[in-house]
Short mmCIF file of N, CA and C in Angstrom, two decimals:
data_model
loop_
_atom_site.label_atom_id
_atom_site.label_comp_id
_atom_site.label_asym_id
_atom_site.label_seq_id
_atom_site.Cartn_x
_atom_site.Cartn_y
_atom_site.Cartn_z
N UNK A 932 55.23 107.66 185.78
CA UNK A 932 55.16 106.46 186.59
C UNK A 932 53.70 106.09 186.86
N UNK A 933 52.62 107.10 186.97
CA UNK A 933 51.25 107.10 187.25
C UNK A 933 50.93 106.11 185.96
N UNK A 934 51.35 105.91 185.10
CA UNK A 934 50.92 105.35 183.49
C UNK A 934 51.03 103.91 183.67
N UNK A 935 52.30 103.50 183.62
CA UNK A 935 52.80 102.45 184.54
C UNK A 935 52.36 101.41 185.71
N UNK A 936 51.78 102.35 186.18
CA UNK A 936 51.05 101.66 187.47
C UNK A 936 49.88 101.40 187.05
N UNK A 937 48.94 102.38 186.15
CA UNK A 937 48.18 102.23 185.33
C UNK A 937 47.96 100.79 184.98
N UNK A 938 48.78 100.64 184.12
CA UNK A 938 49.10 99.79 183.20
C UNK A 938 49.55 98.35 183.92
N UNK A 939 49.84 98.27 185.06
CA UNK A 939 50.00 97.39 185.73
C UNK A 939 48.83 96.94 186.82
N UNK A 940 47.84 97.35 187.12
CA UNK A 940 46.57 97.48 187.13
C UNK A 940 45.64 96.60 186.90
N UNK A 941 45.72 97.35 185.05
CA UNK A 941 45.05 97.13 184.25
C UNK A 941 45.28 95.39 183.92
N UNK A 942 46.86 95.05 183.78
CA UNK A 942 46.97 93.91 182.96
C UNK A 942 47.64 92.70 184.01
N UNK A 943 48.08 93.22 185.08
CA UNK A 943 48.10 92.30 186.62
C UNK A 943 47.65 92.49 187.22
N UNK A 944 46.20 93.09 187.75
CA UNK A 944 45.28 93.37 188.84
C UNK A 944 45.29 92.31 190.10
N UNK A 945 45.25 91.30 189.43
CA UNK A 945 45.00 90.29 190.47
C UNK A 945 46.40 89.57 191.30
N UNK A 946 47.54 90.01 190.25
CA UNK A 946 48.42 89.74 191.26
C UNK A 946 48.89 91.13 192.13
N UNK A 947 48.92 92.50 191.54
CA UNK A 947 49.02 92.83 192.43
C UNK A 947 48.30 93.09 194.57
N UNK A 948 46.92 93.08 193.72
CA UNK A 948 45.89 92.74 194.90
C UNK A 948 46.40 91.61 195.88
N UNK A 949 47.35 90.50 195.13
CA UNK A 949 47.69 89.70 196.06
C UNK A 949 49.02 89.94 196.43
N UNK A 950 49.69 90.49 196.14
CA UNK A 950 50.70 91.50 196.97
C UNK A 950 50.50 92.70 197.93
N UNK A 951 49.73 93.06 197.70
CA UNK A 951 49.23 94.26 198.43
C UNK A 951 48.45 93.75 200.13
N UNK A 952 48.18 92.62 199.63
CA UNK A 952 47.32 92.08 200.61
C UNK A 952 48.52 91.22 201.41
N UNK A 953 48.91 90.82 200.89
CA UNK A 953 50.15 90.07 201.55
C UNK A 953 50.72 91.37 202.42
N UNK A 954 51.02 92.38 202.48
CA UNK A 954 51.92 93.72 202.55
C UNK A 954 50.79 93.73 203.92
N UNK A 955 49.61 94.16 203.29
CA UNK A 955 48.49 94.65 204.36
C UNK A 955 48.35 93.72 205.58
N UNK A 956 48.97 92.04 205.46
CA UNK A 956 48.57 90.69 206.64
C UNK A 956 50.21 90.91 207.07
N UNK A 957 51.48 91.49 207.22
CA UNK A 957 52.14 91.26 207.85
C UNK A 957 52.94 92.42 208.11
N UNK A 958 54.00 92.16 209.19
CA UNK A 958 54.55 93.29 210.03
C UNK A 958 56.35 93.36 209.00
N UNK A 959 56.60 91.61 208.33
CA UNK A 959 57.84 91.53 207.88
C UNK A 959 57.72 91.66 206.57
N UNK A 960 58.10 92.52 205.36
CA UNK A 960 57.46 92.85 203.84
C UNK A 960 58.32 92.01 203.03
N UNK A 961 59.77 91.00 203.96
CA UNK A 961 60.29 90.00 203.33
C UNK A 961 59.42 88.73 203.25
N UNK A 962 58.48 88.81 204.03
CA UNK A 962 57.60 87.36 204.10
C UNK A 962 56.37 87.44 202.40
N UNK A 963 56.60 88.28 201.81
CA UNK A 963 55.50 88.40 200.85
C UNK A 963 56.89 88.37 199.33
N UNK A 964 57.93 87.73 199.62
CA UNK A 964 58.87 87.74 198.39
C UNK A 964 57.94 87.03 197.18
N UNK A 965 57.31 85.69 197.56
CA UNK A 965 56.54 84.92 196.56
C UNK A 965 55.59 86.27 195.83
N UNK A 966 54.74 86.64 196.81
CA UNK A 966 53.69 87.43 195.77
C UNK A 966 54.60 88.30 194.83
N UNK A 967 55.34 88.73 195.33
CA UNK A 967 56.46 89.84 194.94
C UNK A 967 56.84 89.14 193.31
N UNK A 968 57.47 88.16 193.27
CA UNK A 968 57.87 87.39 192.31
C UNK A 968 56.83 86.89 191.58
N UNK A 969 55.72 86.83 191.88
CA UNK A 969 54.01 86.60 190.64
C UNK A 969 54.33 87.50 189.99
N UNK A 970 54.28 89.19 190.86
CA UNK A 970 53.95 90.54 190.06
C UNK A 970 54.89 90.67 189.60
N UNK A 971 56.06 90.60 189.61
CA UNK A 971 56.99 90.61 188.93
C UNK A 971 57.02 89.92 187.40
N UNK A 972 56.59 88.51 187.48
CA UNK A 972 57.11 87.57 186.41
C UNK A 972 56.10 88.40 185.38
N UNK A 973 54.58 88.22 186.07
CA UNK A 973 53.46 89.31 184.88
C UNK A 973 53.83 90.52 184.68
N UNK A 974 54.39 91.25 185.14
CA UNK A 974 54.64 92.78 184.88
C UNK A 974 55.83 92.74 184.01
N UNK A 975 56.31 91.63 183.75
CA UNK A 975 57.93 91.33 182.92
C UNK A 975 56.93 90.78 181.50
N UNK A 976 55.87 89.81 181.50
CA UNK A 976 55.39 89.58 181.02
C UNK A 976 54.22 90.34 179.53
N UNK A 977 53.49 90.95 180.53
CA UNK A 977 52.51 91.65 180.28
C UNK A 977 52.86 93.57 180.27
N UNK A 978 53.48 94.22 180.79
CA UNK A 978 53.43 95.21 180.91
C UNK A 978 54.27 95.64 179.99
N UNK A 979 54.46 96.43 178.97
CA UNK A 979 55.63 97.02 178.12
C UNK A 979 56.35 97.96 178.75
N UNK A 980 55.85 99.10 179.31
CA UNK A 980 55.87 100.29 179.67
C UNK A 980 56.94 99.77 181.01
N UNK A 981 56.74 99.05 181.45
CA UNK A 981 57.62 98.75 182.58
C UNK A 981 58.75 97.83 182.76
N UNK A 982 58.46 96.92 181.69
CA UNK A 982 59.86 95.97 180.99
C UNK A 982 60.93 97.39 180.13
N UNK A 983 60.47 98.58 179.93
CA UNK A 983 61.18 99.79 179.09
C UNK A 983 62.30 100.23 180.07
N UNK A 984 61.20 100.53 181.35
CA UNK A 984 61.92 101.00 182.52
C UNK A 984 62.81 100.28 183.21
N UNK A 985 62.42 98.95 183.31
CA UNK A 985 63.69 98.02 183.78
C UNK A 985 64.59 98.50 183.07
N UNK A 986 64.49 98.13 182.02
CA UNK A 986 65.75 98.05 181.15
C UNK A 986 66.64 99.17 181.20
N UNK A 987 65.81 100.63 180.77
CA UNK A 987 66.73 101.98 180.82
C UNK A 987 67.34 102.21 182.50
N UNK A 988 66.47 101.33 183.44
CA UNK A 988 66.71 102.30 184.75
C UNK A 988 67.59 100.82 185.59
N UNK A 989 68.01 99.86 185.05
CA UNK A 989 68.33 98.51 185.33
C UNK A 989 69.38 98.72 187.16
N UNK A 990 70.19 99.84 186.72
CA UNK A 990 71.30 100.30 187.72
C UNK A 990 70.25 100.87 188.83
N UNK A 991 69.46 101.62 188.14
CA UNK A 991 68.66 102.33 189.65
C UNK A 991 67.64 101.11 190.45
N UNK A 992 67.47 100.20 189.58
CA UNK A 992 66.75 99.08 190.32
C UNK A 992 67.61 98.09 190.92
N UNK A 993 68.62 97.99 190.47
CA UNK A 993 69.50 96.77 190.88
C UNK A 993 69.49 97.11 192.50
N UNK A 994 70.20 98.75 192.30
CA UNK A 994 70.30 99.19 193.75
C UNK A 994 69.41 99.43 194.49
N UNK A 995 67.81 99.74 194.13
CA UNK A 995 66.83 99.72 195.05
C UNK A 995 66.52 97.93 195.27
N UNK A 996 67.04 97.19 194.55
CA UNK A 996 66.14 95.56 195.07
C UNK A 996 67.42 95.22 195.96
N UNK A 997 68.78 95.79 196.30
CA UNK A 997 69.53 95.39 196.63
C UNK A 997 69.11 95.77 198.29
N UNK A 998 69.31 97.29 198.02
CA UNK A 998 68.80 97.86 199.42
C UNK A 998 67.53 96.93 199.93
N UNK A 999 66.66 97.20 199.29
CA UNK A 999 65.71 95.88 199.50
C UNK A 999 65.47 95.13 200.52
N UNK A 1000 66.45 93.85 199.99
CA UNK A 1000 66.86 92.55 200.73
C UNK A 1000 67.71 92.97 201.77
N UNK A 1001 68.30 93.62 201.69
CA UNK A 1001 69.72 94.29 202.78
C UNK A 1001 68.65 94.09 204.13
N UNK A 1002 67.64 95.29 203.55
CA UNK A 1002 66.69 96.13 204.84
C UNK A 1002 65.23 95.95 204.85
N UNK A 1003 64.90 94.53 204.47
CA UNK A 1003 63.64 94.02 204.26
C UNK A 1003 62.60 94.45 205.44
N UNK A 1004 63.33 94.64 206.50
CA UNK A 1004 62.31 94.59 207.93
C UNK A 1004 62.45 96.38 208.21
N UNK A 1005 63.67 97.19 207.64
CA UNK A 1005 63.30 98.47 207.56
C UNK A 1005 63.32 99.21 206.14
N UNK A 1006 62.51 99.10 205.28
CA UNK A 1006 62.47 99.77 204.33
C UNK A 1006 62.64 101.18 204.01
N UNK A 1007 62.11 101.93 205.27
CA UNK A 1007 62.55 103.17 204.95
C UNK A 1007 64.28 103.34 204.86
N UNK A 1008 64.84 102.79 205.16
CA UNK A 1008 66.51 103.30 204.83
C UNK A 1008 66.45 102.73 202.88
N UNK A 1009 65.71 102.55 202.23
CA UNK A 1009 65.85 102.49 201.17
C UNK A 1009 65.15 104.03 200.33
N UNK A 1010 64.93 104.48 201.09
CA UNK A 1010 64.30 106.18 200.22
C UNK A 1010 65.26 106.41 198.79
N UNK A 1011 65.98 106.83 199.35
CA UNK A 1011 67.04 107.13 198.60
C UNK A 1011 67.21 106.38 197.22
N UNK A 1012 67.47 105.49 197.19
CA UNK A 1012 67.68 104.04 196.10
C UNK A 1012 66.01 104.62 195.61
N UNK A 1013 65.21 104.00 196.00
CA UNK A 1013 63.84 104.53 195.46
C UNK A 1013 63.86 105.53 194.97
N UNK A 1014 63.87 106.58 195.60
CA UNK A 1014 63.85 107.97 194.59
C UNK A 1014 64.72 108.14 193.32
N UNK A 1015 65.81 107.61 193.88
CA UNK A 1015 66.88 107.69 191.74
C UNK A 1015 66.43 106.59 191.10
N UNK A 1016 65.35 105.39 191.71
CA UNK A 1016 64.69 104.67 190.39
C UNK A 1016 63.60 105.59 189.84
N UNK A 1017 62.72 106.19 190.51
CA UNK A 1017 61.66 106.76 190.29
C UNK A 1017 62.17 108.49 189.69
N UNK A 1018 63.37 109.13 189.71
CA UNK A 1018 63.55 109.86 188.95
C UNK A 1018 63.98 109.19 187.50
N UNK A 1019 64.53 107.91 187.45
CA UNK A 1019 65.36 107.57 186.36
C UNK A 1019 63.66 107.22 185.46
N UNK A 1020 62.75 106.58 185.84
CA UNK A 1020 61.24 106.15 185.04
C UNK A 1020 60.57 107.34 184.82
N UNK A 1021 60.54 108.59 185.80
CA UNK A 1021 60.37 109.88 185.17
C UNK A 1021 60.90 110.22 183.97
N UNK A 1022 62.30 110.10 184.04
CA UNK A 1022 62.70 110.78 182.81
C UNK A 1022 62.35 110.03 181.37
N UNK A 1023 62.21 109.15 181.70
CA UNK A 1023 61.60 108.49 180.36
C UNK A 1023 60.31 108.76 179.79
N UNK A 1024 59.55 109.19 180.66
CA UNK A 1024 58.27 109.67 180.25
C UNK A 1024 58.54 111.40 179.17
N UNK A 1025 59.53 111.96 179.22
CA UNK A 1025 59.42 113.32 178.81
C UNK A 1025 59.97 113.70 177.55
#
């Protein structure tokens, strides 16, 4: 996943910076959906390594963007959902 992020970095820097910053100016992490959807469209765009992982891990993301929206104002009740996306992009690396 470190590769990935890498790689997303490298070839969306500037949108993520403007997500991150959006994240860093507010208390609600639903109010930054727009930046969310830049890094998204470029990382669908531009990133290979992570258009791979959508695809193989599609179920483990569906359910982490679901939890998501559910619990926008508490994210931590999404751990869970997160962690079986981020084991499912592990395993692709091996």
């Amino acid at each position: 996943m470190e590769a990935s992020i890498d790689e997303v970095q490298q070839h969306c820097g500037p949108e993520l910076r403007q997500f991150q910053e959006c994240l860093d100016k507010t208390s609600h992490p639903s109010n930054c959906q727009r930046a969310l959807k830049t890094l998204n469209l470029c990382t669908e765009a531009k990133v290979p390594s992570v258009r791979r992982i959508r695809e193989q891990c599609d179920q483990q993301n569906q359910a982490f963007s679901k939890c998501m929206e559910e619990n926008a104002n508490t994210p931590d009740k999404c751990i869970d959902a997160l962690r079986s996306f981020y084991e499912c992009a592990e395993s692709m690396r091996q």
